[in-house]
Amino acid sequence: MLTVRAPATSANLGSGYDVFGVALENPADVVRVRRAAETAITVTGVGSQYIPEDPERNTVGAVAKELDAPAHIRIDKGVRPSSGLGSSASSAAAAALALNELYDRGLSREELIPVAAEGEALVSGEAHSDNVAPALLGGFTVVTDDGVTQVDANVSLVACLPEISVSTRDARGVVPESATMDEVVSTVGNAATLAVGMTRDDPELVGRGMDDGIVTPERAALIDGYDDVREAALEAGATGVTVSGAGPTVLAVCRRSDRRAVAGAMVGAFDSAGVDSRAYQTAVGEGATVHRG
Ligand code: HSE
C-alpha cells in the first residue's frame, strides 16, 4: 500500500497561457494504491459525486493503463473538480507517482509528466502539461514543446474559489484565435517579468507580470463578480490578480503579511455579487509527496 499527496496547481498565471504553472501548498488530493489483478477506483471528498469511478472514464484509470499497473485506487479529493485548480491533474499526478513506485517502473518525475497528461486528456479533451508538471515537480514550471523548466519559488498566493462552475472546454472556447503584435509584445514582456519575479521570490514582479490582455479578459467575463473581486484584492494589498487556469478560481499574488486581508476582501466581494466562495491562503509549494502505508 502506498499513499501520495499531490497539490492543487494554478496554470497560466495570466501572461503564460498554456505555459506557466505553479504548485500550491494547499489544497491537495490524496491517492492510495494497492496492487490488484484489475483496476478498481473509489472516489471520496470534495465533488466526488461528479467523478466517474469507471476506470475507462477516470483520469486515474487512464494513468494505470498507461503504466500497465492495475491497482485498487482510492482517491480522496481535496481539489474541487472544475475549479481552475488542476483538480484532475492532481489525481493524475498522484496516481502516476504512486503506481510508478508500486510497480517499480523506474520512471523519473519528468518522465511521468506525459503519462499523467494522458490521464488528464481523458477529462479535458487535450493533453496539457501545465498542471501536471507543477503537481509532480513543485514550484514554478514553464512548459513548452521542447520540455519543462522548473524553479522552486516562495511567493504567497490567495486562491478564491466561487461556488460557480466553468468547464475547461467552455473556457477554451472563448480564447481568441489570434492576437495583434502589440498584444503579443506586451504579453511577452509581462511573462518575462513574471518569470524573473519567481526566481527572486518577488511578489511585486510576479504580480505585475501576470497582466494579460489576450486570454484573461475573455475568461473573466465568465466569472460573476470578477472585476469587483479583482479590485477588492488589489485594494487589500494584492500585487496582481488573474483567473486561475480555466476558472472560476481567482488567483491573487501578495506579500505574506497581506494574505489574510486579501482573502477576506475577495470573499467579501464575491459575497456582494451574490456568490458564495472560499479562499485558500496559500503559497507556491512542493510537488507530490510519497508516503509508505
Ligand atoms: N492552460 C489550460 C487552460 C489549463 O487555461 O485552458 C487548464 O487545463
PDB file of C-alpha atoms and ligand atoms in Angstrom:
ATOM      1  CA  MET A   1       0.000   0.000   0.000  1.00  0.00           C
ATOM      2  CA  LEU A   2       1.304   3.433  -0.940  1.00  0.00           C
ATOM      3  CA  THR A   3      -0.108   6.931  -0.427  1.00  0.00           C
ATOM      4  CA  VAL A   4       0.692  10.023  -2.490  1.00  0.00           C
ATOM      5  CA  ARG A   5      -0.404  13.598  -1.796  1.00  0.00           C
ATOM      6  CA  ALA A   6      -0.427  15.784  -4.915  1.00  0.00           C
ATOM      7  CA  PRO A   7      -1.067  19.516  -4.702  1.00  0.00           C
ATOM      8  CA  ALA A   8      -3.557  21.734  -6.460  1.00  0.00           C
ATOM      9  CA  THR A   9      -1.925  23.812  -9.179  1.00  0.00           C
ATOM     10  CA  SER A  10      -2.626  27.080 -10.925  1.00  0.00           C
ATOM     11  CA  ALA A  11      -1.875  27.295 -14.640  1.00  0.00           C
ATOM     12  CA  ASN A  12      -1.320  30.270 -16.927  1.00  0.00           C
ATOM     13  CA  LEU A  13      -0.710  32.984 -14.288  1.00  0.00           C
ATOM     14  CA  GLY A  14      -2.223  35.420 -16.805  1.00  0.00           C
ATOM     15  CA  SER A  15       0.607  36.048 -19.237  1.00  0.00           C
ATOM     16  CA  GLY A  16       1.717  32.388 -19.538  1.00  0.00           C
ATOM     17  CA  TYR A  17      -1.300  30.791 -21.219  1.00  0.00           C
ATOM     18  CA  ASP A  18      -0.696  27.030 -21.579  1.00  0.00           C
ATOM     19  CA  VAL A  19       2.935  27.598 -20.498  1.00  0.00           C
ATOM     20  CA  PHE A  20       3.206  28.699 -16.838  1.00  0.00           C
ATOM     21  CA  GLY A  21       2.081  26.787 -13.756  1.00  0.00           C
ATOM     22  CA  VAL A  22       2.681  26.691 -10.003  1.00  0.00           C
ATOM     23  CA  ALA A  23       2.128  24.063  -7.330  1.00  0.00           C
ATOM     24  CA  LEU A  24       0.100  25.329  -4.351  1.00  0.00           C
ATOM     25  CA  GLU A  25       0.771  24.409  -0.714  1.00  0.00           C
ATOM     26  CA  ASN A  26      -2.938  23.614  -0.351  1.00  0.00           C
ATOM     27  CA  PRO A  27      -5.470  22.145  -1.145  1.00  0.00           C
ATOM     28  CA  ALA A  28      -4.364  18.672  -2.368  1.00  0.00           C
ATOM     29  CA  ASP A  29      -5.635  15.255  -3.464  1.00  0.00           C
ATOM     30  CA  VAL A  30      -4.560  12.101  -1.646  1.00  0.00           C
ATOM     31  CA  VAL A  31      -4.363   8.859  -3.639  1.00  0.00           C
ATOM     32  CA  ARG A  32      -3.835   5.377  -2.100  1.00  0.00           C
ATOM     33  CA  VAL A  33      -2.870   2.410  -4.267  1.00  0.00           C
ATOM     34  CA  ARG A  34      -2.605  -1.359  -3.718  1.00  0.00           C
ATOM     35  CA  ARG A  35      -1.625  -3.960  -6.339  1.00  0.00           C
ATOM     36  CA  ALA A  36      -4.572  -5.876  -7.852  1.00  0.00           C
ATOM     37  CA  ALA A  37      -5.372  -8.061 -10.855  1.00  0.00           C
ATOM     38  CA  GLU A  38      -7.713  -5.407 -12.261  1.00  0.00           C
ATOM     39  CA  THR A  39      -8.042  -1.694 -11.660  1.00  0.00           C
ATOM     40  CA  ALA A  40     -10.889  -0.565  -9.395  1.00  0.00           C
ATOM     41  CA  ILE A  41     -11.366   3.049  -8.325  1.00  0.00           C
ATOM     42  CA  THR A  42     -13.215   4.672  -5.429  1.00  0.00           C
ATOM     43  CA  VAL A  43     -13.556   8.421  -5.065  1.00  0.00           C
ATOM     44  CA  THR A  44     -14.370  10.384  -1.891  1.00  0.00           C
ATOM     45  CA  GLY A  45     -14.032  14.029  -0.890  1.00  0.00           C
ATOM     46  CA  VAL A  46     -14.923  17.362  -2.493  1.00  0.00           C
ATOM     47  CA  GLY A  47     -17.035  16.977  -5.628  1.00  0.00           C
ATOM     48  CA  SER A  48     -16.527  13.201  -5.698  1.00  0.00           C
ATOM     49  CA  GLN A  49     -20.142  12.756  -6.811  1.00  0.00           C
ATOM     50  CA  TYR A  50     -19.174  14.248 -10.202  1.00  0.00           C
ATOM     51  CA  ILE A  51     -16.218  11.940 -10.819  1.00  0.00           C
ATOM     52  CA  PRO A  52     -16.809   8.588 -12.559  1.00  0.00           C
ATOM     53  CA  GLU A  53     -15.365   5.522 -10.800  1.00  0.00           C
ATOM     54  CA  ASP A  54     -15.332   3.503 -14.035  1.00  0.00           C
ATOM     55  CA  PRO A  55     -11.581   3.083 -14.856  1.00  0.00           C
ATOM     56  CA  GLU A  56     -12.338   3.658 -18.560  1.00  0.00           C
ATOM     57  CA  ARG A  57     -13.732   7.117 -17.769  1.00  0.00           C
ATOM     58  CA  ASN A  58     -11.497   8.174 -14.871  1.00  0.00           C
ATOM     59  CA  THR A  59      -8.251  10.145 -15.235  1.00  0.00           C
ATOM     60  CA  VAL A  60      -6.517   7.777 -12.866  1.00  0.00           C
ATOM     61  CA  GLY A  61      -7.764   4.694 -14.725  1.00  0.00           C
ATOM     62  CA  ALA A  62      -6.064   6.067 -17.850  1.00  0.00           C
ATOM     63  CA  VAL A  63      -2.806   6.507 -15.903  1.00  0.00           C
ATOM     64  CA  ALA A  64      -2.992   2.898 -14.606  1.00  0.00           C
ATOM     65  CA  LYS A  65      -3.470   1.720 -18.187  1.00  0.00           C
ATOM     66  CA  GLU A  66      -0.546   3.826 -19.493  1.00  0.00           C
ATOM     67  CA  LEU A  67       1.770   2.336 -16.846  1.00  0.00           C
ATOM     68  CA  ASP A  68       0.312  -1.181 -17.208  1.00  0.00           C
ATOM     69  CA  ALA A  69      -0.154  -1.058 -13.433  1.00  0.00           C
ATOM     70  CA  PRO A  70      -3.549  -2.443 -12.334  1.00  0.00           C
ATOM     71  CA  ALA A  71      -4.429  -1.471  -8.771  1.00  0.00           C
ATOM     72  CA  HIS A  72      -7.125  -0.715  -6.273  1.00  0.00           C
ATOM     73  CA  ILE A  73      -7.025   3.066  -6.183  1.00  0.00           C
ATOM     74  CA  ARG A  74      -8.695   5.323  -3.587  1.00  0.00           C
ATOM     75  CA  ILE A  75      -8.852   8.984  -4.460  1.00  0.00           C
ATOM     76  CA  ASP A  76      -9.633  11.434  -1.659  1.00  0.00           C
ATOM     77  CA  LYS A  77     -10.392  14.719  -3.406  1.00  0.00           C
ATOM     78  CA  GLY A  78      -9.269  17.920  -1.734  1.00  0.00           C
ATOM     79  CA  VAL A  79      -9.238  19.846  -5.015  1.00  0.00           C
ATOM     80  CA  ARG A  80     -12.753  20.548  -6.304  1.00  0.00           C
ATOM     81  CA  PRO A  81     -13.374  19.439  -9.923  1.00  0.00           C
ATOM     82  CA  SER A  82     -13.897  22.273 -12.465  1.00  0.00           C
ATOM     83  CA  SER A  83     -12.314  24.784 -10.105  1.00  0.00           C
ATOM     84  CA  GLY A  84      -9.371  26.016 -12.217  1.00  0.00           C
ATOM     85  CA  LEU A  85      -7.034  24.486  -9.656  1.00  0.00           C
ATOM     86  CA  GLY A  86      -5.933  21.478 -11.711  1.00  0.00           C
ATOM     87  CA  SER A  87      -8.227  19.003  -9.985  1.00  0.00           C
ATOM     88  CA  SER A  88      -7.829  16.153 -12.481  1.00  0.00           C
ATOM     89  CA  ALA A  89      -4.084  16.884 -12.776  1.00  0.00           C
ATOM     90  CA  SER A  90      -3.674  16.424  -9.009  1.00  0.00           C
ATOM     91  CA  SER A  91      -5.272  12.987  -9.158  1.00  0.00           C
ATOM     92  CA  ALA A  92      -3.388  12.037 -12.322  1.00  0.00           C
ATOM     93  CA  ALA A  93      -0.009  13.171 -10.958  1.00  0.00           C
ATOM     94  CA  ALA A  94      -0.602  11.402  -7.636  1.00  0.00           C
ATOM     95  CA  ALA A  95      -1.608   8.174  -9.368  1.00  0.00           C
ATOM     96  CA  ALA A  96       1.329   8.305 -11.795  1.00  0.00           C
ATOM     97  CA  LEU A  97       3.833   8.713  -8.963  1.00  0.00           C
ATOM     98  CA  ALA A  98       2.142   6.086  -6.779  1.00  0.00           C
ATOM     99  CA  LEU A  99       1.815   3.422  -9.486  1.00  0.00           C
ATOM    100  CA  ASN A 100       5.360   4.055 -10.734  1.00  0.00           C
ATOM    101  CA  GLU A 101       6.597   3.277  -7.214  1.00  0.00           C
ATOM    102  CA  LEU A 102       4.196   0.399  -6.599  1.00  0.00           C
ATOM    103  CA  TYR A 103       5.293  -1.422  -9.765  1.00  0.00           C
ATOM    104  CA  ASP A 104       8.940  -0.257  -9.729  1.00  0.00           C
ATOM    105  CA  ARG A 105       8.591   1.213 -13.213  1.00  0.00           C
ATOM    106  CA  GLY A 106      11.644   3.401 -12.577  1.00  0.00           C
ATOM    107  CA  LEU A 107      10.374   6.496 -14.391  1.00  0.00           C
ATOM    108  CA  SER A 108      11.588   9.913 -13.212  1.00  0.00           C
ATOM    109  CA  ARG A 109       9.125  12.646 -12.263  1.00  0.00           C
ATOM    110  CA  GLU A 110       9.899  14.366 -15.600  1.00  0.00           C
ATOM    111  CA  GLU A 111       9.123  11.109 -17.446  1.00  0.00           C
ATOM    112  CA  LEU A 112       5.832  10.793 -15.563  1.00  0.00           C
ATOM    113  CA  ILE A 113       4.588  14.186 -16.855  1.00  0.00           C
ATOM    114  CA  PRO A 114       3.352  12.863 -20.256  1.00  0.00           C
ATOM    115  CA  VAL A 115       1.852   9.795 -18.521  1.00  0.00           C
ATOM    116  CA  ALA A 116      -0.192  11.980 -16.160  1.00  0.00           C
ATOM    117  CA  ALA A 117      -1.063  14.376 -19.000  1.00  0.00           C
ATOM    118  CA  GLU A 118      -2.584  11.487 -20.988  1.00  0.00           C
ATOM    119  CA  GLY A 119      -4.794  10.761 -17.998  1.00  0.00           C
ATOM    120  CA  GLU A 120      -5.859  14.382 -17.804  1.00  0.00           C
ATOM    121  CA  ALA A 121      -6.641  14.405 -21.523  1.00  0.00           C
ATOM    122  CA  LEU A 122      -9.429  11.936 -20.850  1.00  0.00           C
ATOM    123  CA  VAL A 123     -11.396  14.640 -18.997  1.00  0.00           C
ATOM    124  CA  SER A 124     -10.169  17.872 -20.588  1.00  0.00           C
ATOM    125  CA  GLY A 125     -10.066  16.655 -24.189  1.00  0.00           C
ATOM    126  CA  GLU A 126      -6.448  17.723 -24.747  1.00  0.00           C
ATOM    127  CA  ALA A 127      -3.179  16.659 -23.110  1.00  0.00           C
ATOM    128  CA  HIS A 128      -1.783  19.817 -21.417  1.00  0.00           C
ATOM    129  CA  SER A 129       1.140  19.518 -19.071  1.00  0.00           C
ATOM    130  CA  ASP A 130       0.836  22.946 -17.451  1.00  0.00           C
ATOM    131  CA  ASN A 131      -0.974  21.491 -14.422  1.00  0.00           C
ATOM    132  CA  VAL A 132       0.608  18.021 -14.146  1.00  0.00           C
ATOM    133  CA  ALA A 133       4.150  19.445 -14.429  1.00  0.00           C
ATOM    134  CA  PRO A 134       3.923  21.599 -11.268  1.00  0.00           C
ATOM    135  CA  ALA A 135       1.885  18.897  -9.485  1.00  0.00           C
ATOM    136  CA  LEU A 136       4.805  16.482  -9.992  1.00  0.00           C
ATOM    137  CA  LEU A 137       7.803  18.820  -9.829  1.00  0.00           C
ATOM    138  CA  GLY A 138       6.573  21.550  -7.473  1.00  0.00           C
ATOM    139  CA  GLY A 139       7.491  25.243  -7.667  1.00  0.00           C
ATOM    140  CA  PHE A 140       7.047  27.297 -10.840  1.00  0.00           C
ATOM    141  CA  THR A 141       7.112  25.470 -14.170  1.00  0.00           C
ATOM    142  CA  VAL A 142       7.432  26.583 -17.779  1.00  0.00           C
ATOM    143  CA  VAL A 143       6.085  24.035 -20.277  1.00  0.00           C
ATOM    144  CA  THR A 144       6.957  24.321 -23.969  1.00  0.00           C
ATOM    145  CA  ASP A 145       7.044  21.879 -26.883  1.00  0.00           C
ATOM    146  CA  ASP A 146      10.723  21.327 -26.069  1.00  0.00           C
ATOM    147  CA  GLY A 147      10.265  20.313 -22.441  1.00  0.00           C
ATOM    148  CA  VAL A 148       9.714  21.598 -18.913  1.00  0.00           C
ATOM    149  CA  THR A 149      11.812  24.091 -16.930  1.00  0.00           C
ATOM    150  CA  GLN A 150      11.264  24.206 -13.168  1.00  0.00           C
ATOM    151  CA  VAL A 151      12.358  26.548 -10.399  1.00  0.00           C
ATOM    152  CA  ASP A 152      11.484  26.452  -6.707  1.00  0.00           C
ATOM    153  CA  ALA A 153       9.752  29.635  -5.606  1.00  0.00           C
ATOM    154  CA  ASN A 154       8.380  31.148  -2.437  1.00  0.00           C
ATOM    155  CA  VAL A 155       5.575  33.563  -3.279  1.00  0.00           C
ATOM    156  CA  SER A 156       2.361  33.969  -1.263  1.00  0.00           C
ATOM    157  CA  LEU A 157      -0.972  33.488  -3.012  1.00  0.00           C
ATOM    158  CA  VAL A 158      -4.689  33.571  -2.361  1.00  0.00           C
ATOM    159  CA  ALA A 159      -6.864  31.263  -4.476  1.00  0.00           C
ATOM    160  CA  CYS A 160     -10.515  32.281  -4.130  1.00  0.00           C
ATOM    161  CA  LEU A 161     -12.913  29.596  -5.381  1.00  0.00           C
ATOM    162  CA  PRO A 162     -16.512  30.728  -6.042  1.00  0.00           C
ATOM    163  CA  GLU A 163     -19.487  28.367  -5.974  1.00  0.00           C
ATOM    164  CA  ILE A 164     -19.925  28.547  -9.724  1.00  0.00           C
ATOM    165  CA  SER A 165     -18.806  26.093 -12.340  1.00  0.00           C
ATOM    166  CA  VAL A 166     -16.862  26.826 -15.544  1.00  0.00           C
ATOM    167  CA  SER A 167     -15.822  23.848 -17.658  1.00  0.00           C
ATOM    168  CA  THR A 168     -12.334  23.826 -19.216  1.00  0.00           C
ATOM    169  CA  ARG A 169     -13.891  23.050 -22.594  1.00  0.00           C
ATOM    170  CA  ASP A 170     -16.123  26.172 -22.409  1.00  0.00           C
ATOM    171  CA  ALA A 171     -13.268  28.338 -21.147  1.00  0.00           C
ATOM    172  CA  ARG A 172     -11.034  27.206 -24.012  1.00  0.00           C
ATOM    173  CA  GLY A 173     -13.852  28.030 -26.417  1.00  0.00           C
ATOM    174  CA  VAL A 174     -13.643  31.782 -25.605  1.00  0.00           C
ATOM    175  CA  VAL A 175      -9.884  32.039 -26.184  1.00  0.00           C
ATOM    176  CA  PRO A 176      -9.250  34.295 -29.231  1.00  0.00           C
ATOM    177  CA  GLU A 177      -7.734  32.623 -32.277  1.00  0.00           C
ATOM    178  CA  SER A 178      -5.322  35.467 -32.930  1.00  0.00           C
ATOM    179  CA  ALA A 179      -3.722  38.494 -31.269  1.00  0.00           C
ATOM    180  CA  THR A 180      -2.210  41.738 -32.504  1.00  0.00           C
ATOM    181  CA  MET A 181       1.548  42.285 -32.494  1.00  0.00           C
ATOM    182  CA  ASP A 182       1.095  44.951 -29.753  1.00  0.00           C
ATOM    183  CA  GLU A 183      -0.705  42.414 -27.568  1.00  0.00           C
ATOM    184  CA  VAL A 184       1.970  39.787 -28.202  1.00  0.00           C
ATOM    185  CA  VAL A 185       4.809  42.206 -27.372  1.00  0.00           C
ATOM    186  CA  SER A 186       3.107  43.277 -24.155  1.00  0.00           C
ATOM    187  CA  THR A 187       2.397  39.671 -23.107  1.00  0.00           C
ATOM    188  CA  VAL A 188       5.977  38.541 -23.775  1.00  0.00           C
ATOM    189  CA  GLY A 189       7.238  41.430 -21.632  1.00  0.00           C
ATOM    190  CA  ASN A 190       4.885  40.573 -18.802  1.00  0.00           C
ATOM    191  CA  ALA A 191       5.666  36.848 -18.962  1.00  0.00           C
ATOM    192  CA  ALA A 192       9.397  37.555 -18.785  1.00  0.00           C
ATOM    193  CA  THR A 193       8.841  39.902 -15.816  1.00  0.00           C
ATOM    194  CA  LEU A 194       6.837  37.205 -14.029  1.00  0.00           C
ATOM    195  CA  ALA A 195       9.485  34.536 -14.613  1.00  0.00           C
ATOM    196  CA  VAL A 196      12.221  36.788 -13.233  1.00  0.00           C
ATOM    197  CA  GLY A 197       9.963  37.573 -10.267  1.00  0.00           C
ATOM    198  CA  MET A 198       9.591  33.862  -9.489  1.00  0.00           C
ATOM    199  CA  THR A 199      13.354  33.364  -9.441  1.00  0.00           C
ATOM    200  CA  ARG A 200      13.639  36.281  -6.974  1.00  0.00           C
ATOM    201  CA  ASP A 201      10.581  35.399  -4.835  1.00  0.00           C
ATOM    202  CA  ASP A 202       9.414  38.932  -5.600  1.00  0.00           C
ATOM    203  CA  PRO A 203       5.609  39.381  -5.357  1.00  0.00           C
ATOM    204  CA  GLU A 204       5.766  42.841  -6.995  1.00  0.00           C
ATOM    205  CA  LEU A 205       7.349  41.494 -10.193  1.00  0.00           C
ATOM    206  CA  VAL A 206       5.186  38.366 -10.242  1.00  0.00           C
ATOM    207  CA  GLY A 207       2.008  40.403  -9.744  1.00  0.00           C
ATOM    208  CA  ARG A 208       2.920  42.962 -12.392  1.00  0.00           C
ATOM    209  CA  GLY A 209       3.930  40.220 -14.825  1.00  0.00           C
ATOM    210  CA  MET A 210       0.542  38.447 -14.573  1.00  0.00           C
ATOM    211  CA  ASP A 211      -1.175  41.154 -16.645  1.00  0.00           C
ATOM    212  CA  ASP A 212      -2.598  39.696 -19.862  1.00  0.00           C
ATOM    213  CA  GLY A 213      -4.902  41.394 -22.350  1.00  0.00           C
ATOM    214  CA  ILE A 214      -5.469  38.424 -24.662  1.00  0.00           C
ATOM    215  CA  VAL A 215      -6.974  35.435 -22.826  1.00  0.00           C
ATOM    216  CA  THR A 216      -7.812  36.627 -19.311  1.00  0.00           C
ATOM    217  CA  PRO A 217     -10.449  39.285 -20.193  1.00  0.00           C
ATOM    218  CA  GLU A 218     -12.469  36.716 -22.161  1.00  0.00           C
ATOM    219  CA  ARG A 219     -12.380  34.213 -19.327  1.00  0.00           C
ATOM    220  CA  ALA A 220     -13.003  36.798 -16.603  1.00  0.00           C
ATOM    221  CA  ALA A 221     -16.322  37.574 -18.313  1.00  0.00           C
ATOM    222  CA  LEU A 222     -17.465  34.016 -17.438  1.00  0.00           C
ATOM    223  CA  ILE A 223     -16.975  34.664 -13.694  1.00  0.00           C
ATOM    224  CA  ASP A 224     -19.745  36.630 -11.908  1.00  0.00           C
ATOM    225  CA  GLY A 225     -18.229  39.429  -9.822  1.00  0.00           C
ATOM    226  CA  TYR A 226     -14.678  39.069 -11.242  1.00  0.00           C
ATOM    227  CA  ASP A 227     -13.964  42.813 -11.686  1.00  0.00           C
ATOM    228  CA  ASP A 228     -15.114  43.650  -8.137  1.00  0.00           C
ATOM    229  CA  VAL A 229     -13.140  40.750  -6.657  1.00  0.00           C
ATOM    230  CA  ARG A 230     -10.021  41.841  -8.539  1.00  0.00           C
ATOM    231  CA  GLU A 231     -10.437  45.442  -7.372  1.00  0.00           C
ATOM    232  CA  ALA A 232     -11.024  44.385  -3.761  1.00  0.00           C
ATOM    233  CA  ALA A 233      -7.930  42.165  -3.771  1.00  0.00           C
ATOM    234  CA  LEU A 234      -5.736  44.950  -5.180  1.00  0.00           C
ATOM    235  CA  GLU A 235      -7.071  47.426  -2.581  1.00  0.00           C
ATOM    236  CA  ALA A 236      -6.259  44.926   0.174  1.00  0.00           C
ATOM    237  CA  GLY A 237      -2.646  44.706  -0.980  1.00  0.00           C
ATOM    238  CA  ALA A 238      -2.538  42.133  -3.800  1.00  0.00           C
ATOM    239  CA  THR A 239       0.203  42.869  -6.333  1.00  0.00           C
ATOM    240  CA  GLY A 240      -1.590  41.079  -9.162  1.00  0.00           C
ATOM    241  CA  VAL A 241      -4.837  39.211  -9.825  1.00  0.00           C
ATOM    242  CA  THR A 242      -5.831  36.826 -12.606  1.00  0.00           C
ATOM    243  CA  VAL A 243      -8.034  33.866 -13.497  1.00  0.00           C
ATOM    244  CA  SER A 244      -6.591  30.574 -12.238  1.00  0.00           C
ATOM    245  CA  GLY A 245      -6.426  28.070 -15.097  1.00  0.00           C
ATOM    246  CA  ALA A 246      -9.729  27.962 -16.919  1.00  0.00           C
ATOM    247  CA  GLY A 247     -11.503  29.479 -13.871  1.00  0.00           C
ATOM    248  CA  PRO A 248     -13.622  30.104 -11.907  1.00  0.00           C
ATOM    249  CA  THR A 249     -10.958  30.410  -9.158  1.00  0.00           C
ATOM    250  CA  VAL A 250      -9.473  33.898  -8.968  1.00  0.00           C
ATOM    251  CA  LEU A 251      -5.781  33.934  -8.048  1.00  0.00           C
ATOM    252  CA  ALA A 252      -4.075  36.824  -6.237  1.00  0.00           C
ATOM    253  CA  VAL A 253      -0.364  37.311  -5.531  1.00  0.00           C
ATOM    254  CA  CYS A 254       0.568  39.246  -2.403  1.00  0.00           C
ATOM    255  CA  ARG A 255       3.064  39.677   0.405  1.00  0.00           C
ATOM    256  CA  ARG A 256       2.636  37.084   3.128  1.00  0.00           C
ATOM    257  CA  SER A 257       1.601  39.775   5.634  1.00  0.00           C
ATOM    258  CA  ASP A 258      -1.314  40.828   3.358  1.00  0.00           C
ATOM    259  CA  ARG A 259      -2.621  37.323   2.667  1.00  0.00           C
ATOM    260  CA  ARG A 260      -5.370  37.292   5.286  1.00  0.00           C
ATOM    261  CA  ALA A 261      -6.693  40.732   4.303  1.00  0.00           C
ATOM    262  CA  VAL A 262      -6.635  39.831   0.589  1.00  0.00           C
ATOM    263  CA  ALA A 263      -8.522  36.577   1.257  1.00  0.00           C
ATOM    264  CA  GLY A 264     -11.175  38.423   3.288  1.00  0.00           C
ATOM    265  CA  ALA A 265     -11.570  41.121   0.646  1.00  0.00           C
ATOM    266  CA  MET A 266     -12.040  38.592  -2.164  1.00  0.00           C
ATOM    267  CA  VAL A 267     -14.631  36.524  -0.295  1.00  0.00           C
ATOM    268  CA  GLY A 268     -16.423  39.762   0.682  1.00  0.00           C
ATOM    269  CA  ALA A 269     -16.542  40.994  -2.919  1.00  0.00           C
ATOM    270  CA  PHE A 270     -17.885  37.671  -4.211  1.00  0.00           C
ATOM    271  CA  ASP A 271     -20.468  37.783  -1.424  1.00  0.00           C
ATOM    272  CA  SER A 272     -21.573  41.291  -2.509  1.00  0.00           C
ATOM    273  CA  ALA A 273     -22.005  39.900  -6.031  1.00  0.00           C
ATOM    274  CA  GLY A 274     -24.280  37.180  -4.598  1.00  0.00           C
ATOM    275  CA  VAL A 275     -21.718  34.396  -4.966  1.00  0.00           C
ATOM    276  CA  ASP A 276     -20.524  32.127  -2.127  1.00  0.00           C
ATOM    277  CA  SER A 277     -16.812  31.429  -2.167  1.00  0.00           C
ATOM    278  CA  ARG A 278     -13.914  30.155  -0.090  1.00  0.00           C
ATOM    279  CA  ALA A 279     -10.369  31.449  -0.127  1.00  0.00           C
ATOM    280  CA  TYR A 280      -7.250  29.306   0.259  1.00  0.00           C
ATOM    281  CA  GLN A 281      -4.433  31.268   1.854  1.00  0.00           C
ATOM    282  CA  THR A 282      -1.531  29.508   0.219  1.00  0.00           C
ATOM    283  CA  ALA A 283       1.852  29.882  -1.500  1.00  0.00           C
ATOM    284  CA  VAL A 284       3.920  28.281  -4.218  1.00  0.00           C
ATOM    285  CA  GLY A 285       4.711  24.859  -2.771  1.00  0.00           C
ATOM    286  CA  GLU A 286       6.329  21.476  -3.318  1.00  0.00           C
ATOM    287  CA  GLY A 287       5.321  18.748  -5.750  1.00  0.00           C
ATOM    288  CA  ALA A 288       3.645  15.417  -4.968  1.00  0.00           C
ATOM    289  CA  THR A 289       4.965  13.533  -1.929  1.00  0.00           C
ATOM    290  CA  VAL A 290       5.066   9.748  -1.377  1.00  0.00           C
ATOM    291  CA  HIS A 291       4.157   8.140   1.964  1.00  0.00           C
ATOM    292  CA  ARG A 292       4.503   4.372   2.632  1.00  0.00           C
ATOM    293  CA  GLY A 293       1.388   2.721   4.035  1.00  0.00           C
TER     294      GLY A 293
HETATM  295  N1  HSE B   1      -3.818  26.042 -19.658  1.00  0.00           N
HETATM  296  C1  HSE B   1      -5.095  25.416 -19.515  1.00  0.00           C
HETATM  297  C2  HSE B   1      -6.174  26.413 -19.817  1.00  0.00           C
HETATM  298  C3  HSE B   1      -5.225  24.960 -18.086  1.00  0.00           C
HETATM  299  O1  HSE B   1      -6.056  27.546 -19.363  1.00  0.00           O
HETATM  300  O2  HSE B   1      -7.130  26.092 -20.527  1.00  0.00           O
HETATM  301  C4  HSE B   1      -6.486  24.206 -17.826  1.00  0.00           C
HETATM  302  O3  HSE B   1      -6.280  22.830 -18.112  1.00  0.00           O
END
